[in-house]
Short mmCIF file of C-alpha atoms in Angstrom, two decimals:
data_model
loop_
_atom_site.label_atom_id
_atom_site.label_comp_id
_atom_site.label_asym_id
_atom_site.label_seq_id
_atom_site.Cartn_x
_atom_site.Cartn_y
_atom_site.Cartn_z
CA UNK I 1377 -9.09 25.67 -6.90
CA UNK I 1378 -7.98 27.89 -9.97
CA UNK I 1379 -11.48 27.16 -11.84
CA UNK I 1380 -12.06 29.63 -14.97
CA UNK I 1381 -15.49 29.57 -16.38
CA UNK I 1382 -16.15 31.10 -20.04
CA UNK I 1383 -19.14 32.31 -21.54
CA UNK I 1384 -21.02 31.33 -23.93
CA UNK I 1385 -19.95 28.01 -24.46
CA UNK I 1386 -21.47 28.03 -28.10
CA UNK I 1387 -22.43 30.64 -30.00
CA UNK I 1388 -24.16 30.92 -33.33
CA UNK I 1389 -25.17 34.19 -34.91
CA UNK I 1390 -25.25 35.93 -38.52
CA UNK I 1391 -22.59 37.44 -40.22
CA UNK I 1392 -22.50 41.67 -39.40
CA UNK I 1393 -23.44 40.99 -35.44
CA UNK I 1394 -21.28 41.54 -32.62
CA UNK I 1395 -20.58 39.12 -30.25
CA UNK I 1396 -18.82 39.17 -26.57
CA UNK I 1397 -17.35 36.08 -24.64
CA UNK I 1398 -16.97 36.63 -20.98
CA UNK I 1399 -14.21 35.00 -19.52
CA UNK I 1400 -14.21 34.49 -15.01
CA UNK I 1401 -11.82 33.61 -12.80
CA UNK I 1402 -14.30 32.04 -10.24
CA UNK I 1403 -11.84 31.33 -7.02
CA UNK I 1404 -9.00 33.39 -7.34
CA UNK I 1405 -7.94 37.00 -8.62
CA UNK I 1406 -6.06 36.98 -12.13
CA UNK I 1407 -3.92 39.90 -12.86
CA UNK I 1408 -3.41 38.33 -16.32
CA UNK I 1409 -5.87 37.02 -18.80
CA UNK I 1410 -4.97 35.46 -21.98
CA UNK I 1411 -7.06 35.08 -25.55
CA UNK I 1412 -6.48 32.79 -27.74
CA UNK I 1413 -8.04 30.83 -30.99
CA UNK I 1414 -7.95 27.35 -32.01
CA UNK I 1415 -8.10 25.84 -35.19
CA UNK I 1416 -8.98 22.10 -35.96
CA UNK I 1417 -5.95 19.94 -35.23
CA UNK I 1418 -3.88 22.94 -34.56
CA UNK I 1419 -2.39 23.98 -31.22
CA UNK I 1420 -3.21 27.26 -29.49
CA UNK I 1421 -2.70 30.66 -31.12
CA UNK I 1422 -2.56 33.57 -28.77
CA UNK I 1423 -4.39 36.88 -29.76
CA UNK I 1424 -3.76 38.81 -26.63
CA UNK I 1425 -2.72 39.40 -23.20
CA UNK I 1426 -4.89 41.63 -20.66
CA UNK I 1427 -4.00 43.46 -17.18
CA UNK I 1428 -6.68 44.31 -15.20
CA UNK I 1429 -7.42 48.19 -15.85
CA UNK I 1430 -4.24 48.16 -18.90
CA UNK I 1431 -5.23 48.14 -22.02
CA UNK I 1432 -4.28 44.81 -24.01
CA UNK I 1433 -1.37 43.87 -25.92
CA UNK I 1434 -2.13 42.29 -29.19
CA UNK I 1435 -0.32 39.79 -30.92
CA UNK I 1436 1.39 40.88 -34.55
CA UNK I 1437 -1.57 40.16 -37.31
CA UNK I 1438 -4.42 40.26 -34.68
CA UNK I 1439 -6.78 43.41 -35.14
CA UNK I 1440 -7.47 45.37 -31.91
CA UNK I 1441 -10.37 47.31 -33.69
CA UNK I 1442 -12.35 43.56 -34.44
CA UNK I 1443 -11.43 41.75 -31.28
CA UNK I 1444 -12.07 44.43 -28.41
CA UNK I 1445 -10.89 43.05 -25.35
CA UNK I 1446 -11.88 44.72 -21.87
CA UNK I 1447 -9.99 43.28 -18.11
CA UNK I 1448 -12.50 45.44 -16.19
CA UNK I 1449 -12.03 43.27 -13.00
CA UNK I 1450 -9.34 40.84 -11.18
CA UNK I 1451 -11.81 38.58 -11.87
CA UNK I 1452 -13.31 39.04 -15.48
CA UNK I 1453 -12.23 39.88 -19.21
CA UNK I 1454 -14.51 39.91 -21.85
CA UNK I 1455 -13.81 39.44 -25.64
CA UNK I 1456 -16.07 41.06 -28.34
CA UNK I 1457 -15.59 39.93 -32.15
CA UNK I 1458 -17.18 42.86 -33.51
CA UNK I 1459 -19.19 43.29 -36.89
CA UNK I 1460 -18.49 38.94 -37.47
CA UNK I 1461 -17.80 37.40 -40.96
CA UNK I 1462 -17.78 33.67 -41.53
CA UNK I 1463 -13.81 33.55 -41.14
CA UNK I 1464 -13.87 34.63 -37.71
CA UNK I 1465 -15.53 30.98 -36.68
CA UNK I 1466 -13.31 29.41 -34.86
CA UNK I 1467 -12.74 27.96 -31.21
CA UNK I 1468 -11.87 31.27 -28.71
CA UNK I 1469 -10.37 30.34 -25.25
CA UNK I 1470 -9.73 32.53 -22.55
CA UNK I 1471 -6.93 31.83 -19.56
CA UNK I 1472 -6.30 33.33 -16.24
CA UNK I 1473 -3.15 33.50 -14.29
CA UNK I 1474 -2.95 34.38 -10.29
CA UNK I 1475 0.49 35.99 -11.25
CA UNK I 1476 3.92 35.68 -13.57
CA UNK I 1477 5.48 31.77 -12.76
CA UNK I 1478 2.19 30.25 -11.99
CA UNK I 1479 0.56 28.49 -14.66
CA UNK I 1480 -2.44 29.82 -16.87
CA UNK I 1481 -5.67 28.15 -16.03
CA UNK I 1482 -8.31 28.12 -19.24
CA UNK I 1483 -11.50 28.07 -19.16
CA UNK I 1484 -13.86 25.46 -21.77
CA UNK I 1485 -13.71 28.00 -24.89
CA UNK I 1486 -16.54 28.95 -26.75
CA UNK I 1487 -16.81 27.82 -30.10
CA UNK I 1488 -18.07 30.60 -32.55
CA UNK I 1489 -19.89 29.85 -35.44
CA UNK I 1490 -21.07 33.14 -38.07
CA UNK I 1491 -23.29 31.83 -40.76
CA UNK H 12 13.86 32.67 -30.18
CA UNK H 13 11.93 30.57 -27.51
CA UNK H 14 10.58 27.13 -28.90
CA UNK H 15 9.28 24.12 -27.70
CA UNK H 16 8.89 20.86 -29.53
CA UNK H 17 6.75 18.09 -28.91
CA UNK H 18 6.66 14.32 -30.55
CA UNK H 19 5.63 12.31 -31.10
CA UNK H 20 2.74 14.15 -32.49
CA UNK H 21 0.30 11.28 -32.22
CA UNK H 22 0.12 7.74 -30.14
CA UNK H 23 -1.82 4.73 -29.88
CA UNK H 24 -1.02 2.23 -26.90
CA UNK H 25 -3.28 -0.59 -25.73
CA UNK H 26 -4.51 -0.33 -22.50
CA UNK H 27 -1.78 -0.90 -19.75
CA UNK H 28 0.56 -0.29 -21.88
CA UNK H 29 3.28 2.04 -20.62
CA UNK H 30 4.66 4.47 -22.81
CA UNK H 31 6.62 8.28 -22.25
CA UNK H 32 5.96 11.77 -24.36
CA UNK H 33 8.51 14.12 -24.98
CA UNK H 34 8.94 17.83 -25.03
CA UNK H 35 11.75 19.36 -25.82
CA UNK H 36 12.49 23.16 -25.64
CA UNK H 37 14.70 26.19 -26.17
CA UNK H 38 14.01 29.02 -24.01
CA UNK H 39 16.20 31.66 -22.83
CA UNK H 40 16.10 31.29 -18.41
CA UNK H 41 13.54 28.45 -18.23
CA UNK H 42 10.44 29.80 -15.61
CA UNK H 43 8.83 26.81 -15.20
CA UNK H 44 7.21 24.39 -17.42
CA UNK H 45 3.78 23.33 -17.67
CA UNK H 46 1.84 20.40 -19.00
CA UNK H 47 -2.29 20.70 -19.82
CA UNK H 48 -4.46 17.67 -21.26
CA UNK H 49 -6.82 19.05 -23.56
CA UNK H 50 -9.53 16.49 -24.53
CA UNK H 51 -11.93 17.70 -27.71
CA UNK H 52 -14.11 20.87 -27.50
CA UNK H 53 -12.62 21.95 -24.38
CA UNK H 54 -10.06 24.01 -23.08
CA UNK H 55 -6.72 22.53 -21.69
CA UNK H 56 -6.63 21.13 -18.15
CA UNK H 57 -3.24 21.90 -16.38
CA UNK H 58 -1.20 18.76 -15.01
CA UNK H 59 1.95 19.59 -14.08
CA UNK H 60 4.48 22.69 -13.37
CA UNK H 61 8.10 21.57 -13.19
CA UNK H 62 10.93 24.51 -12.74
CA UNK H 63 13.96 22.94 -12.57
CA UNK H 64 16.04 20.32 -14.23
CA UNK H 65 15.85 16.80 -11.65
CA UNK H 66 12.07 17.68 -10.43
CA UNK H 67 9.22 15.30 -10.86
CA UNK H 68 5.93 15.52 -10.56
CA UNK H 69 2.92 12.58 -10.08
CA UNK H 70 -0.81 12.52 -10.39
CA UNK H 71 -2.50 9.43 -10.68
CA UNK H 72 -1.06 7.26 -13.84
CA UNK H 73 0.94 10.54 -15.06
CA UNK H 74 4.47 11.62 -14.02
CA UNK H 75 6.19 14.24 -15.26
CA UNK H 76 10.10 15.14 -15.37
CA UNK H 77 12.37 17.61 -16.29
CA UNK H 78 15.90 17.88 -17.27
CA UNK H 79 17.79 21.31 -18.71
CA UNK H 80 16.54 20.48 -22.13
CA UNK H 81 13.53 18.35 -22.57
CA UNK H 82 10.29 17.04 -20.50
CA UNK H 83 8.96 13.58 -19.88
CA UNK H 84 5.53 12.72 -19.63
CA UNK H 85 5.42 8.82 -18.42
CA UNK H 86 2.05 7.11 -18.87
CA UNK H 87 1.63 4.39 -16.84
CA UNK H 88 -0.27 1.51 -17.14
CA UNK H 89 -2.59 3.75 -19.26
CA UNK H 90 -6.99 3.34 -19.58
CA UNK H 91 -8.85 4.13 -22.68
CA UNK H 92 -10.00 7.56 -19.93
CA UNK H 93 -6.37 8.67 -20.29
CA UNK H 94 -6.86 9.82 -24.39
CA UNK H 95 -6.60 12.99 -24.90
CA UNK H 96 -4.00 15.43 -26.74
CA UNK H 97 -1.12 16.59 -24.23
CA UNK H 98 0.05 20.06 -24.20
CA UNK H 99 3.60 20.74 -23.54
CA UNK H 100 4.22 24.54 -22.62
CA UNK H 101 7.29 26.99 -21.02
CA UNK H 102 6.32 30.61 -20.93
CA UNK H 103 8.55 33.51 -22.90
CA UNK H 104 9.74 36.82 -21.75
CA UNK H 105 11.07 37.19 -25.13
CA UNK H 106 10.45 40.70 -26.57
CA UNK H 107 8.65 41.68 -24.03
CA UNK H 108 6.49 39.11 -23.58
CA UNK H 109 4.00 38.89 -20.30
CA UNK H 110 4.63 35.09 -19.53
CA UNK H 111 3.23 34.28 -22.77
CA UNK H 112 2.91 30.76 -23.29
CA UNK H 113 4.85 28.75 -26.14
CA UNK H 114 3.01 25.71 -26.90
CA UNK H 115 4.23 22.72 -28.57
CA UNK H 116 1.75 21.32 -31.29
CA UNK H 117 0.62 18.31 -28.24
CA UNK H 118 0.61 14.96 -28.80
CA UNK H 119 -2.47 13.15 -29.45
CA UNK H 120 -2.94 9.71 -27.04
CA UNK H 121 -5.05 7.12 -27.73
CA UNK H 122 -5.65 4.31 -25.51
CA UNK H 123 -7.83 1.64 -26.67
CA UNK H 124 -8.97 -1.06 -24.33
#
């Protein structure tokens, strides 16, 4: 159990275009999804946390206006880089969590790519 | 502030060869600790949760312990399958925090045959 599946897996797409990453908590209901971004060699950097029907809570330096995040379901968050520039490329994973104490189960990440 | 550490930050074993990674953390009321292999271009797979200090956990060639300071991860007998960068993570209620999780920078395992 406690499978997350993320969507796209890979995503290429030119610079000015929005893109959205869907994030689904297949066999179990999350009332917390996490966002975070990866660089090469570099551990995990969390961008924000999401309640179902709550708006999110950003981390400090992360802008809310270019990474719209949406918890519209126990089940599903979405993430949407909007108007994309070459330095937002980077590896985006989303996690789920059942509830506070149990671990955060993440999905494969998508790895963005903005030419 | 909560931190975790993790070393050593990379490590090469020949196959079989047993070998232990440490994490070591500061956190203010420890809620569990977790442990995720994350192998390249994917997200982290969770292993282990261990809440308090004495507890140990086992899966396959992995076992995990804890004590009121730092975490073991013993590799036993390890196979070249086993490489992968291990994630060493308590979560933080610091400032308001949700749970959020603290990472340690992992350390990377490879096992060559």
């Amino acid at each position: 159990g406690a499978v997350v599946s993320q969507h796209p897996s890979w995503v290429i797409c030119k610079s000015g275009t929005s893109v959205k990453i869907e994030c689904r908590s297949l066999d179990f209901q999350a009332t917390t999804m996490f966002w975070y971004r990866q660089f090469p060699k570099q551990s995990l950097m969390l961008m924000a946390t999401s309640n179902e029907g709550s708006k999110a809570t950003y981390e400090q330096g992360v802008e809310k206006d270019k990474f719209l995040i949406n918890h519209a379901s126990l089940t599903l968050s979405t993430l949407t880089v909007t108007s994309a520039h070459p330095e937002d490329s980077s590896f985006y994973i989303c996690s789920a969590r059942r509830d506070q104490n149990q671990p955060q189960h993440f999905g494969d990440g998508t790895r963005l790519s903005i030419l | 502030e909560d931190q975790v550490t993790q070393s050593p930050e990379a490590l090469r074993l020949q196959e079989g060869e047993s070998s232990s990674l440490n994490c070591s953390y500061t956190v203010s009321g420890l809620r569990g600790l977790f442990w995720y292999r994350q192998d390249p271009g994917k997200g982290p797979e969770f292993l282990f949760t261990l809440y308090s200090a004495g507890e140990e956990k086992e899966k396959e060639r992995l076992k995990a312990t804890l004590t009121k300071k730092e975490s073991f991860l013993h590799i036993t007998a390890p196979k070249p399958e086993d490489s992968a960068t291990y994630l060493c993570a308590v979560p933080s209620y610091y400032g308001g925090s949700q749970g959020n999780l603290i990472f340690g920078k992992g350390t990377k395992l490879s096992v060559k045959p």
